[in-house]
Amino acid sequence: MDDHKNESSASPPLHHPLDDSTTSNLTTTAATTTTTTLFAFLGEWMILFITFSIALFFIPLTPAFTLHSTTASVLNITQNNFTANLGVSFFVETTNPFEGSINYASFNASLFHNNQKLSTLVSLQQETTTLLAMFHNVSLTIDEWGHHHHRYGASSSCGFAFMDLWFSVDAKRDKLQGHCGEVKFELCTSSEATNIVAVPSFLASCDVYSALVHKVRLGVLLLLMILLLVSAAPVPLLVEQFSCFDS
């Protein structure tokens, strides 16, 4: 009898098979863990990519063209019509936000008055931070009178002409388009053959459009849309999987 008891106590315990509910719980837990990990991974990359996209859209990646002053040298006056040489001076950035140098190859500027093109200038840009664009023999009328100047004992009436300045610049691996808005020129009637009047332009910044930056931003926007579609694609399958587990 003692031998029988010893054999009974030495026999290994019996393993009971897992029921269906336990197996289902383990499978659900594993699926939940996998889904949570997947969404956490996609969420981290989405946050990083969206942050990078927002920064790319708001960081000024284009160089600044800042309007400085305008000059007018009157050549002839006929019944309120002026013929003059006009000059536009503005500062140009020669470095980008990444401390790299910008090499300009050519500069093309056009003046418009009442939606009519008056003159076009094409010149090469030297390595300097100041650019002076000169427009020769421009015919225009005064938009606003009311200023009187006395030079060397002779009185003259002065007025302002407001024109739109558009320009394009060819830079290394990039092409820039710019618009300085309403540019003010002062022209005076005097007994002198020519007179030069410099008008401060309140350091108004010109709106510059970069073809390269525009392409990069479009590419980032396309990648963001693709990433959103890829991250949203498995959602219906996951919902269906959870519905099967719940049932």
Coordinates of C-alpha atoms in Angstrom, one line a residue:
M1 CA 0.0 0.0 0.0
D2 CA 2.9 2.3 0.8
D3 CA 4.4 1.6 -2.6
H4 CA 1.1 2.5 -4.2
K5 CA 0.9 5.8 -2.4
N6 CA 4.4 6.7 -3.4
E7 CA 3.7 5.9 -7.1
S8 CA 0.6 8.1 -6.9
S9 CA 2.4 11.0 -5.3
A10 CA 5.3 10.7 -7.8
S11 CA 3.1 10.7 -10.9
P12 CA 3.2 14.0 -12.9
P13 CA 0.2 16.4 -12.7
L14 CA -2.3 16.2 -15.5
H15 CA -2.4 19.2 -18.0
H16 CA -5.9 20.4 -18.7
P17 CA -6.5 21.8 -22.2
L18 CA -7.3 25.5 -22.6
D19 CA -10.9 26.3 -23.3
D20 CA -12.1 28.4 -26.1
S21 CA -12.7 31.5 -24.0
T22 CA -9.1 31.6 -22.8
T23 CA -7.7 31.1 -26.3
S24 CA -9.9 34.0 -27.6
N25 CA -8.8 36.3 -24.8
L26 CA -5.1 35.6 -25.6
T27 CA -5.7 36.2 -29.3
T28 CA -7.5 39.4 -28.6
T29 CA -4.7 40.6 -26.3
A30 CA -2.1 39.9 -28.9
A31 CA -4.1 41.7 -31.6
T32 CA -4.7 44.7 -29.3
T33 CA -0.9 44.9 -28.6
T34 CA 0.0 44.7 -32.3
T35 CA -2.6 47.3 -33.2
T36 CA -1.5 49.7 -30.4
T37 CA 2.1 49.3 -31.5
L38 CA 1.2 50.0 -35.1
F39 CA -0.8 53.1 -34.4
A40 CA 1.9 54.4 -32.0
F41 CA 4.5 53.9 -34.7
L42 CA 2.4 55.6 -37.4
G43 CA 1.4 58.4 -34.9
E44 CA 5.0 59.3 -34.1
W45 CA 5.9 59.5 -37.8
M46 CA 2.8 61.5 -38.6
I47 CA 3.5 64.0 -35.8
L48 CA 7.1 64.4 -37.0
F49 CA 6.1 64.7 -40.7
I50 CA 3.3 67.2 -40.0
T51 CA 5.6 69.3 -37.9
F52 CA 8.2 69.3 -40.6
S53 CA 5.6 70.2 -43.2
I54 CA 4.3 73.2 -41.2
A55 CA 7.8 74.4 -40.6
L56 CA 8.6 74.1 -44.3
F57 CA 5.5 76.2 -45.2
F58 CA 6.2 79.0 -42.8
I59 CA 10.0 79.3 -42.6
P60 CA 11.2 82.0 -45.1
L61 CA 13.3 80.0 -47.6
T62 CA 13.3 82.7 -50.3
P63 CA 15.8 85.6 -50.2
A64 CA 14.4 89.1 -49.4
F65 CA 14.3 91.9 -51.8
T66 CA 13.7 95.1 -49.8
L67 CA 12.7 98.3 -51.6
H68 CA 15.0 101.2 -50.6
S69 CA 14.4 104.3 -52.7
T70 CA 13.3 105.6 -56.1
T71 CA 14.8 108.4 -58.2
A72 CA 13.4 110.3 -61.2
S73 CA 15.4 112.4 -63.7
V74 CA 12.9 114.4 -65.7
L75 CA 14.0 114.9 -69.3
N76 CA 10.9 116.5 -70.9
I77 CA 7.5 117.8 -70.0
T78 CA 4.7 118.2 -72.6
Q79 CA 1.2 119.1 -71.4
N80 CA 1.4 117.2 -68.1
N81 CA 3.2 114.2 -69.7
F82 CA 6.6 113.5 -68.4
T83 CA 9.5 111.8 -70.0
A84 CA 12.0 110.7 -67.4
N85 CA 14.7 108.3 -66.4
L86 CA 13.5 106.3 -63.4
G87 CA 15.6 104.4 -60.9
V88 CA 14.7 101.8 -58.3
S89 CA 17.1 100.9 -55.5
F90 CA 16.6 98.0 -53.1
F91 CA 18.6 95.6 -51.0
V92 CA 19.1 92.0 -52.1
E93 CA 20.0 89.1 -49.8
T94 CA 23.0 87.1 -51.1
T95 CA 22.7 84.3 -48.5
N96 CA 19.9 81.8 -47.8
P97 CA 18.6 80.7 -44.4
F98 CA 21.2 77.8 -44.4
E99 CA 24.1 80.3 -44.7
G100 CA 24.7 79.4 -48.3
S101 CA 25.6 82.0 -50.9
I102 CA 23.1 82.9 -53.6
N103 CA 24.6 83.6 -57.1
Y104 CA 22.4 85.7 -59.3
A105 CA 22.9 85.5 -63.0
S106 CA 20.4 88.0 -64.5
F107 CA 17.7 90.5 -63.4
N108 CA 14.6 91.4 -65.4
A109 CA 12.3 94.1 -64.1
S110 CA 9.2 95.8 -65.6
L111 CA 7.2 98.9 -64.7
F112 CA 3.4 99.1 -65.0
H113 CA 1.3 102.2 -64.8
N114 CA -2.5 101.8 -64.8
N115 CA -2.1 98.2 -66.0
Q116 CA 0.0 99.3 -68.9
K117 CA 3.7 98.2 -69.3
L118 CA 5.9 101.3 -69.5
S119 CA 9.4 99.9 -69.6
T120 CA 11.5 96.8 -69.1
L121 CA 15.0 96.5 -67.8
V122 CA 17.3 93.5 -68.3
S123 CA 20.7 93.5 -66.6
L124 CA 23.3 91.3 -65.0
Q125 CA 23.4 91.3 -61.2
Q126 CA 26.8 91.9 -59.6
E127 CA 27.9 90.4 -56.3
T128 CA 26.5 93.2 -54.1
T129 CA 23.7 93.6 -51.6
T130 CA 22.3 96.7 -53.3
L131 CA 20.7 96.7 -56.8
L132 CA 19.9 99.8 -58.8
A133 CA 17.5 99.3 -61.7
M134 CA 17.4 102.2 -64.2
F135 CA 14.6 102.7 -66.7
H136 CA 15.3 105.1 -69.5
N137 CA 13.0 107.4 -71.5
V138 CA 9.8 106.4 -69.6
S139 CA 6.6 108.3 -70.6
L140 CA 4.1 108.7 -67.8
T141 CA 1.6 111.1 -66.2
I142 CA 1.2 112.4 -62.7
D143 CA -1.3 110.6 -60.4
E144 CA -1.2 113.1 -57.5
W145 CA -0.2 116.8 -57.4
G146 CA 0.4 119.1 -54.5
H147 CA 4.1 119.4 -53.7
H148 CA 6.1 122.5 -54.4
H149 CA 9.9 122.8 -54.3
H150 CA 12.1 125.8 -54.7
R151 CA 15.5 125.1 -56.2
Y152 CA 18.0 127.9 -56.9
G153 CA 15.3 130.5 -56.7
A154 CA 13.0 128.7 -59.2
S155 CA 9.7 127.2 -58.1
S156 CA 8.5 123.9 -59.4
S157 CA 5.4 121.8 -58.9
C158 CA 5.9 118.2 -58.0
G159 CA 3.6 115.2 -58.0
F160 CA 3.7 111.5 -57.5
A161 CA 3.3 108.6 -60.0
F162 CA 2.4 105.2 -58.5
M163 CA 3.6 102.2 -60.5
D164 CA 3.8 98.4 -60.1
L165 CA 7.3 96.9 -60.2
W166 CA 7.5 93.2 -61.2
F167 CA 10.8 91.4 -61.6
S168 CA 12.3 88.0 -62.2
V169 CA 15.8 86.8 -61.2
D170 CA 17.7 83.8 -62.4
A171 CA 19.7 82.4 -59.5
K172 CA 21.8 79.2 -59.4
R173 CA 19.4 76.2 -59.5
D174 CA 16.4 78.5 -58.9
K175 CA 14.2 81.1 -60.5
L176 CA 12.7 83.9 -58.5
Q177 CA 9.6 86.0 -59.3
G178 CA 8.9 89.2 -57.4
H179 CA 6.4 91.9 -57.0
C180 CA 7.0 95.1 -55.0
G181 CA 3.5 96.4 -55.2
E182 CA 2.9 100.2 -55.6
V183 CA 6.2 102.0 -56.1
K184 CA 6.2 105.8 -55.7
F185 CA 8.1 108.1 -58.0
E186 CA 8.2 111.9 -57.5
L187 CA 8.5 114.1 -60.6
C188 CA 8.9 117.9 -60.6
T189 CA 8.4 120.6 -63.2
S190 CA 11.4 122.9 -63.1
S191 CA 13.3 125.3 -65.4
E192 CA 16.2 122.9 -65.3
A193 CA 16.6 120.3 -68.0
T194 CA 16.8 117.5 -65.5
N195 CA 16.2 117.1 -61.8
I196 CA 16.8 114.1 -59.6
V197 CA 14.5 113.5 -56.6
A198 CA 15.1 110.7 -54.2
V199 CA 12.0 109.3 -52.5
P200 CA 12.3 107.0 -49.5
S201 CA 10.0 104.0 -50.0
F202 CA 9.6 103.1 -46.3
L203 CA 11.7 99.9 -46.7
A204 CA 8.7 98.0 -48.1
S205 CA 9.5 94.3 -48.6
C206 CA 8.9 92.8 -52.0
D207 CA 6.9 89.6 -52.3
V208 CA 9.3 87.0 -53.8
Y209 CA 8.2 83.6 -55.2
S210 CA 10.7 80.8 -55.6
A211 CA 10.1 78.0 -58.2
L212 CA 12.3 75.6 -56.4
V213 CA 10.7 76.2 -52.9
H214 CA 7.3 75.8 -54.5
K215 CA 8.2 72.4 -56.0
V216 CA 9.6 71.2 -52.7
R217 CA 6.5 72.3 -50.8
L218 CA 4.3 70.6 -53.4
G219 CA 6.3 67.4 -53.0
V220 CA 6.0 67.5 -49.2
L221 CA 2.3 68.1 -49.5
L222 CA 2.0 65.1 -51.8
L223 CA 4.0 62.9 -49.4
L224 CA 1.8 64.0 -46.5
M225 CA -1.4 63.0 -48.4
I226 CA 0.1 59.6 -49.3
L227 CA 1.1 59.0 -45.7
L228 CA -2.4 59.9 -44.5
L229 CA -3.9 57.4 -47.0
V230 CA -1.5 54.7 -46.0
S231 CA -2.1 55.2 -42.3
A232 CA -5.9 55.3 -42.8
A233 CA -6.0 52.2 -45.1
P234 CA -5.8 49.5 -42.3
V235 CA -8.5 51.1 -40.1
P236 CA -11.5 49.3 -41.7
L237 CA -9.7 45.9 -41.4
L238 CA -8.8 46.6 -37.8
V239 CA -12.4 47.6 -37.0
E240 CA -13.7 44.4 -38.7
Q241 CA -11.1 42.3 -36.7
F242 CA -12.2 43.8 -33.4
S243 CA -15.9 43.2 -34.3
C244 CA -15.1 39.5 -34.9
F245 CA -13.3 39.3 -31.6
D246 CA -16.2 40.9 -29.7
S247 CA -18.8 38.6 -31.3

